């Protein structure tokens, strides 16, 4: 299992390098507007978010949210039910990270 | 998933870890915007990327302003899962369930059926969600442009239902599709509509604005449910089932419902027909214009089957001036409105547009808040500056 995982990570890394190599050969695309950061905020929990959430959706979907602890917990429970690879301890770290970096909207 | 063996589960975990690691590596290295532009050469510039994967693209107001038809490369995109690869050669549309004669159609058979066209507006149910005053958000924070109008061509669903012979017990039509999440535990996206709506106006579209349906818009075949919010117009449809009840899929029973804050989704009304709405596509927020008269233009639509009037105000709704409406392309297609509005030679003007539909419903100044942020049809406000 561990060997398989290492091989898969190596494969993913090779894929990234292959894509990086391929990109400069293409013509630059249209100037599309991107309004959210493609990167998650820094802090403890970011690595868990990258591993558990980006399997299904981009960081942008996370970065455009604003939720309190109860609302983030509801999201995380649903995502875990839908297969997000995160255990209960990681989920607590993840929720704290999300509340700290992407808390509720105020003044609205 | 009870039939899965431990071996397949560990393979799946390895795959998930690999996909996650690959995605994280791309994001961490800051390569995403660069890679993205290289991968989407068939999209126009006038799009806002709301989510890179699965794809969520919003059209800018400038992108909508080009005309009554939204071109395919500018049309908003909302997908729940990655765009599936559907092989046209092996594609089949099956119609089954409560029918006398289940049938399966390949693409040649579908193209051989009498074709019809309809021009209609599709609006994402979450359009305007990002503008709704909710402390806790959910989903994509769309602003104005998760809406567009296309001319769709294909086979009326009723024609196929007549061939299979619908059982009298059938009341609902379920659309099953080829798309699915990366993780197998995630439910499929499945929507159903009442049989009477299916018979009355649903088109199984094979083309969009005269071109084969693009992959991200549901190739090779999507449902088009005129007048209803976009989630009912299922993409990549592979199977249609006639059933006695609505689907109990997550995206029917819990998603897409008008839930009051703290309310129970299961007891809340479903999101169905598009609420009456208008958008000012010209001028746009912050524009500097010559004073005297401002030429205002935009679009208005309603799932009720047409718009009766559009009014424009420059005094926060104290007085309204009726706009001109262009010819109707169809009851469920938006209508262009234009108005020549007196404006001070120098100063700041906030334009409001408000549509009233054929059922007599008028846009609210602020739509009632619901926790999913659906159906935001609040009056559109655009502030411009005038000069001599």
GROMACS .gro file of N, CA and C in nm, chain B residues 142-241:
model
  300
  250UNK      N    1  -2.197   3.330  -0.746
  250UNK     CA    2  -2.230   3.396  -0.872
  250UNK      C    3  -2.278   3.539  -0.845
  251UNK      N    4  -2.252   3.629  -0.940
  251UNK     CA    5  -2.307   3.764  -0.927
  251UNK      C    6  -2.421   3.783  -1.029
  252UNK      N    7  -2.391   3.825  -1.150
  252UNK     CA    8  -2.500   3.855  -1.245
  252UNK      C    9  -2.511   3.757  -1.363
  253UNK      N   10  -2.395   3.706  -1.408
  253UNK     CA   11  -2.393   3.645  -1.541
  253UNK      C   12  -2.404   3.494  -1.551
  254UNK      N   13  -2.466   3.428  -1.451
  254UNK     CA   14  -2.492   3.284  -1.469
  254UNK      C   15  -2.626   3.269  -1.539
  255UNK      N   16  -2.635   3.332  -1.655
  255UNK     CA   17  -2.758   3.333  -1.735
  255UNK      C   18  -2.717   3.356  -1.880
  256UNK      N   19  -2.795   3.299  -1.971
  256UNK     CA   20  -2.768   3.319  -2.112
  256UNK      C   21  -2.885   3.267  -2.193
  257UNK      N   22  -2.885   3.304  -2.321
  257UNK     CA   23  -2.995   3.261  -2.409
  257UNK      C   24  -2.936   3.199  -2.534
  258UNK      N   25  -2.986   3.081  -2.570
  258UNK     CA   26  -2.936   3.013  -2.690
  258UNK      C   27  -3.055   2.958  -2.770
  259UNK      N   28  -3.026   2.929  -2.897
  259UNK     CA   29  -3.124   2.859  -2.979
  259UNK      C   30  -3.087   2.712  -2.977
  260UNK      N   31  -3.173   2.632  -2.916
  260UNK     CA   32  -3.147   2.491  -2.898
  260UNK      C   33  -3.225   2.412  -3.001
  261UNK      N   34  -3.163   2.308  -3.058
  261UNK     CA   35  -3.233   2.224  -3.156
  261UNK      C   36  -3.217   2.078  -3.119
  262UNK      N   37  -3.322   2.001  -3.146
  262UNK     CA   38  -3.318   1.858  -3.115
  262UNK      C   39  -3.456   1.797  -3.124
  263UNK      N   40  -3.480   1.697  -3.041
  263UNK     CA   41  -3.603   1.620  -3.048
  263UNK      C   42  -3.693   1.657  -2.930
  264UNK      N   43  -3.820   1.691  -2.957
  264UNK     CA   44  -3.911   1.715  -2.844
  264UNK      C   45  -3.926   1.586  -2.763
  265UNK      N   46  -3.916   1.596  -2.632
  265UNK     CA   47  -3.925   1.476  -2.549
  265UNK      C   48  -4.060   1.406  -2.570
  266UNK      N   49  -4.163   1.485  -2.592
  266UNK     CA   50  -4.296   1.425  -2.609
  266UNK      C   51  -4.299   1.323  -2.724
  267UNK      N   52  -4.226   1.352  -2.831
  267UNK     CA   53  -4.226   1.260  -2.946
  267UNK      C   54  -4.171   1.123  -2.906
  268UNK      N   55  -4.069   1.121  -2.822
  268UNK     CA   56  -4.012   0.993  -2.780
  268UNK      C   57  -4.102   0.925  -2.677
  269UNK      N   58  -4.165   1.005  -2.592
  269UNK     CA   59  -4.256   0.947  -2.492
  269UNK      C   60  -4.376   0.880  -2.561
  270UNK      N   61  -4.419   0.938  -2.673
  270UNK     CA   62  -4.530   0.875  -2.747
  270UNK      C   63  -4.488   0.739  -2.802
  271UNK      N   64  -4.360   0.729  -2.841
  271UNK     CA   65  -4.313   0.601  -2.897
  271UNK      C   66  -4.302   0.491  -2.792
  272UNK      N   67  -4.263   0.528  -2.669
  272UNK     CA   68  -4.247   0.425  -2.566
  272UNK      C   69  -4.380   0.393  -2.497
  273UNK      N   70  -4.478   0.484  -2.508
  273UNK     CA   71  -4.608   0.460  -2.445
  273UNK      C   72  -4.602   0.472  -2.293
  274UNK      N   73  -4.635   0.589  -2.244
  274UNK     CA   74  -4.623   0.615  -2.100
  274UNK      C   75  -4.737   0.547  -2.024
  275UNK      N   76  -4.702   0.475  -1.919
  275UNK     CA   77  -4.799   0.409  -1.832
  275UNK      C   78  -4.880   0.517  -1.759
  276UNK      N   79  -5.013   0.496  -1.742
  276UNK     CA   80  -5.094   0.598  -1.674
  276UNK      C   81  -5.047   0.627  -1.531
  277UNK      N   82  -4.973   0.535  -1.470
  277UNK     CA   83  -4.926   0.559  -1.332
  277UNK      C   84  -4.807   0.655  -1.327
  278UNK      N   85  -4.743   0.681  -1.441
  278UNK     CA   86  -4.624   0.768  -1.443
  278UNK      C   87  -4.665   0.913  -1.423
  279UNK      N   88  -4.590   0.983  -1.339
  279UNK     CA   89  -4.616   1.125  -1.312
  279UNK      C   90  -4.491   1.211  -1.329
  280UNK      N   91  -4.374   1.147  -1.324
  280UNK     CA   92  -4.249   1.223  -1.325
  280UNK      C   93  -4.148   1.163  -1.422
  281UNK      N   94  -4.064   1.249  -1.476
  281UNK     CA   95  -3.961   1.208  -1.571
  281UNK      C   96  -3.824   1.232  -1.507
  282UNK      N   97  -3.747   1.124  -1.490
  282UNK     CA   98  -3.615   1.132  -1.426
  282UNK      C   99  -3.508   1.134  -1.535
  283UNK      N  100  -3.413   1.226  -1.520
  283UNK     CA  101  -3.301   1.233  -1.615
  283UNK      C  102  -3.176   1.179  -1.547
  284UNK      N  103  -3.123   1.069  -1.601
  284UNK     CA  104  -2.995   1.016  -1.552
  284UNK      C  105  -2.887   1.056  -1.653
  285UNK      N  106  -2.767   1.084  -1.602
  285UNK     CA  107  -2.665   1.140  -1.690
  285UNK      C  108  -2.530   1.072  -1.669
  286UNK      N  109  -2.438   1.102  -1.760
  286UNK     CA  110  -2.308   1.033  -1.761
  286UNK      C  111  -2.209   1.094  -1.662
  287UNK      N  112  -2.238   1.214  -1.610
  287UNK     CA  113  -2.137   1.277  -1.523
  287UNK      C  114  -2.140   1.217  -1.384
  288UNK      N  115  -2.024   1.217  -1.321
  288UNK     CA  116  -2.014   1.165  -1.184
  288UNK      C  117  -1.893   1.227  -1.116
  289UNK      N  118  -1.894   1.220  -0.983
  289UNK     CA  119  -1.785   1.280  -0.906
  289UNK      C  120  -1.659   1.194  -0.915
  290UNK      N  121  -1.548   1.251  -0.871
  290UNK     CA  122  -1.423   1.176  -0.865
  290UNK      C  123  -1.434   1.063  -0.764
  291UNK      N  124  -1.502   1.089  -0.652
  291UNK     CA  125  -1.516   0.989  -0.546
  291UNK      C  126  -1.648   0.914  -0.561
  292UNK      N  127  -1.643   0.780  -0.552
  292UNK     CA  128  -1.763   0.702  -0.578
  292UNK      C  129  -1.874   0.718  -0.472
  293UNK      N  130  -1.837   0.768  -0.353
  293UNK     CA  131  -1.940   0.785  -0.249
  293UNK      C  132  -2.029   0.906  -0.275
  294UNK      N  133  -1.986   0.996  -0.363
  294UNK     CA  134  -2.064   1.116  -0.391
  294UNK      C  135  -2.185   1.080  -0.477
  295UNK      N  136  -2.305   1.125  -0.439
  295UNK     CA  137  -2.422   1.089  -0.521
  295UNK      C  138  -2.413   1.146  -0.663
  296UNK      N  139  -2.473   1.075  -0.756
  296UNK     CA  140  -2.483   1.127  -0.893
  296UNK      C  141  -2.576   1.248  -0.892
  297UNK      N  142  -2.561   1.333  -0.994
  297UNK     CA  143  -2.653   1.446  -1.008
  297UNK      C  144  -2.772   1.399  -1.090
  298UNK      N  145  -2.888   1.399  -1.028
  298UNK     CA  146  -3.007   1.349  -1.096
  298UNK      C  147  -3.124   1.442  -1.067
  299UNK      N  148  -3.191   1.484  -1.172
  299UNK     CA  149  -3.307   1.571  -1.155
  299UNK      C  150  -3.428   1.505  -1.219
  300UNK      N  151  -3.547   1.535  -1.166
  300UNK     CA  152  -3.669   1.491  -1.233
  300UNK      C  153  -3.762   1.610  -1.248
  301UNK      N  154  -3.852   1.599  -1.345
  301UNK     CA  155  -3.951   1.705  -1.369
  301UNK      C  156  -4.088   1.639  -1.382
  302UNK      N  157  -4.196   1.714  -1.356
  302UNK     CA  158  -4.330   1.657  -1.373
  302UNK      C  159  -4.355   1.620  -1.520
  303UNK      N  160  -4.431   1.514  -1.540
  303UNK     CA  161  -4.460   1.464  -1.675
  303UNK      C  162  -4.528   1.571  -1.761
  304UNK      N  163  -4.616   1.651  -1.701
  304UNK     CA  164  -4.687   1.751  -1.784
  304UNK      C  165  -4.590   1.855  -1.840
  305UNK      N  166  -4.487   1.892  -1.762
  305UNK     CA  167  -4.387   1.987  -1.812
  305UNK      C  168  -4.308   1.921  -1.927
  306UNK      N  169  -4.274   1.793  -1.908
  306UNK     CA  170  -4.198   1.720  -2.010
  306UNK      C  171  -4.276   1.716  -2.142
  307UNK      N  172  -4.404   1.688  -2.133
  307UNK     CA  173  -4.486   1.679  -2.254
  307UNK      C  174  -4.509   1.814  -2.320
  308UNK      N  175  -4.516   1.915  -2.238
  308UNK     CA  176  -4.553   2.047  -2.289
  308UNK      C  177  -4.439   2.117  -2.362
  309UNK      N  178  -4.315   2.108  -2.309
  309UNK     CA  179  -4.214   2.197  -2.367
  309UNK      C  180  -4.070   2.151  -2.362
  310UNK      N  181  -4.042   2.029  -2.317
  310UNK     CA  182  -3.901   1.990  -2.303
  310UNK      C  183  -3.842   1.945  -2.436
  311UNK      N  184  -3.722   1.995  -2.464
  311UNK     CA  185  -3.649   1.957  -2.584
  311UNK      C  186  -3.525   1.877  -2.543
  312UNK      N  187  -3.497   1.770  -2.615
  312UNK     CA  188  -3.370   1.698  -2.597
  312UNK      C  189  -3.275   1.755  -2.701
  313UNK      N  190  -3.188   1.844  -2.656
  313UNK     CA  191  -3.109   1.924  -2.749
  313UNK      C  192  -2.983   1.851  -2.793
  314UNK      N  193  -2.960   1.854  -2.926
  314UNK     CA  194  -2.839   1.799  -2.985
  314UNK      C  195  -2.748   1.910  -3.035
  315UNK      N  196  -2.806   2.031  -3.050
  315UNK     CA  197  -2.723   2.142  -3.095
  315UNK      C  198  -2.759   2.270  -3.022
  316UNK      N  199  -2.664   2.362  -3.023
  316UNK     CA  200  -2.673   2.489  -2.950
  316UNK      C  201  -2.626   2.598  -3.044
  317UNK      N  202  -2.716   2.691  -3.077
  317UNK     CA  203  -2.683   2.800  -3.168
  317UNK      C  204  -2.625   2.749  -3.300
  318UNK      N  205  -2.682   2.640  -3.350
  318UNK     CA  206  -2.645   2.589  -3.482
  318UNK      C  207  -2.520   2.502  -3.485
  319UNK      N  208  -2.456   2.485  -3.373
  319UNK     CA  209  -2.335   2.401  -3.367
  319UNK      C  210  -2.366   2.277  -3.282
  320UNK      N  211  -2.293   2.168  -3.307
  320UNK     CA  212  -2.312   2.052  -3.219
  320UNK      C  213  -2.294   2.095  -3.073
  321UNK      N  214  -2.374   2.039  -2.986
  321UNK     CA  215  -2.368   2.075  -2.845
  321UNK      C  216  -2.223   2.063  -2.794
  322UNK      N  217  -2.165   2.171  -2.739
  322UNK     CA  218  -2.028   2.159  -2.686
  322UNK      C  219  -2.024   2.064  -2.565
  323UNK      N  220  -1.909   2.002  -2.543
  323UNK     CA  221  -1.895   1.904  -2.434
  323UNK      C  222  -1.936   1.964  -2.301
  324UNK      N  223  -1.892   2.085  -2.274
  324UNK     CA  224  -1.922   2.140  -2.141
  324UNK      C  225  -2.068   2.183  -2.128
  325UNK      N  226  -2.141   2.182  -2.237
  325UNK     CA  227  -2.285   2.212  -2.232
  325UNK      C  228  -2.369   2.086  -2.248
  326UNK      N  229  -2.306   1.967  -2.239
  326UNK     CA  230  -2.385   1.846  -2.228
  326UNK      C  231  -2.379   1.747  -2.343
  327UNK      N  232  -2.281   1.759  -2.432
  327UNK     CA  233  -2.274   1.671  -2.548
  327UNK      C  234  -2.274   1.522  -2.507
  328UNK      N  235  -2.341   1.438  -2.583
  328UNK     CA  236  -2.407   1.473  -2.710
  328UNK      C  237  -2.553   1.518  -2.695
  329UNK      N  238  -2.612   1.505  -2.575
  329UNK     CA  239  -2.754   1.537  -2.562
  329UNK      C  240  -2.784   1.590  -2.422
  330UNK      N  241  -2.857   1.700  -2.418
  330UNK     CA  242  -2.901   1.753  -2.289
  330UNK      C  243  -3.051   1.782  -2.293
  331UNK      N  244  -3.110   1.785  -2.176
  331UNK     CA  245  -3.248   1.830  -2.167
  331UNK      C  246  -3.248   1.982  -2.163
  332UNK      N  247  -3.348   2.043  -2.224
  332UNK     CA  248  -3.371   2.187  -2.209
  332UNK      C  249  -3.514   2.202  -2.160
  333UNK      N  250  -3.527   2.255  -2.039
  333UNK     CA  251  -3.658   2.274  -1.977
  333UNK      C  252  -3.686   2.425  -1.976
  334UNK      N  253  -3.750   2.477  -2.082
  334UNK     CA  254  -3.771   2.622  -2.090
  334UNK      C  255  -3.851   2.673  -1.970
  335UNK      N  256  -3.807   2.785  -1.916
  335UNK     CA  257  -3.880   2.849  -1.807
  335UNK      C  258  -3.835   2.807  -1.669
  336UNK      N  259  -3.763   2.696  -1.659
  336UNK     CA  260  -3.717   2.651  -1.528
  336UNK      C  261  -3.570   2.685  -1.510
  337UNK      N  262  -3.530   2.702  -1.385
  337UNK     CA  263  -3.389   2.727  -1.358
  337UNK      C  264  -3.304   2.614  -1.417
  338UNK      N  265  -3.178   2.647  -1.445
  338UNK     CA  266  -3.090   2.563  -1.526
  338UNK      C  267  -3.067   2.421  -1.476
  339UNK      N  268  -3.076   2.400  -1.343
  339UNK     CA  269  -3.041   2.266  -1.292
  339UNK      C  270  -3.134   2.158  -1.345
  340UNK      N  271  -3.254   2.196  -1.390
  340UNK     CA  272  -3.346   2.096  -1.445
  340UNK      C  273  -3.308   2.053  -1.586
  341UNK      N  274  -3.231   2.138  -1.654
  341UNK     CA  275  -3.191   2.108  -1.792
  341UNK      C  276  -3.066   2.020  -1.788
  342UNK      N  277  -3.085   1.895  -1.746
  342UNK     CA  278  -2.973   1.803  -1.723
  342UNK      C  279  -2.888   1.785  -1.847
  343UNK      N  280  -2.756   1.783  -1.826
  343UNK     CA  281  -2.660   1.764  -1.936
  343UNK      C  282  -2.616   1.618  -1.943
  344UNK      N  283  -2.561   1.578  -2.056
  344UNK     CA  284  -2.505   1.444  -2.079
  344UNK      C  285  -2.607   1.334  -2.046
  345UNK      N  286  -2.733   1.356  -2.082
  345UNK     CA  287  -2.840   1.262  -2.046
  345UNK      C  288  -2.821   1.130  -2.120
  346UNK      N  289  -2.827   1.019  -2.046
  346UNK     CA  290  -2.811   0.886  -2.106
  346UNK      C  291  -2.935   0.800  -2.086
  347UNK      N  292  -3.017   0.836  -1.988
  347UNK     CA  293  -3.130   0.749  -1.957
  347UNK      C  294  -3.244   0.834  -1.902
  348UNK      N  295  -3.363   0.807  -1.951
  348UNK     CA  296  -3.482   0.877  -1.903
  348UNK      C  297  -3.575   0.774  -1.844
  349UNK      N  298  -3.618   0.797  -1.722
  349UNK     CA  299  -3.705   0.700  -1.655
  349UNK      C  300  -3.837   0.765  -1.618
   0.00000   0.00000   0.00000
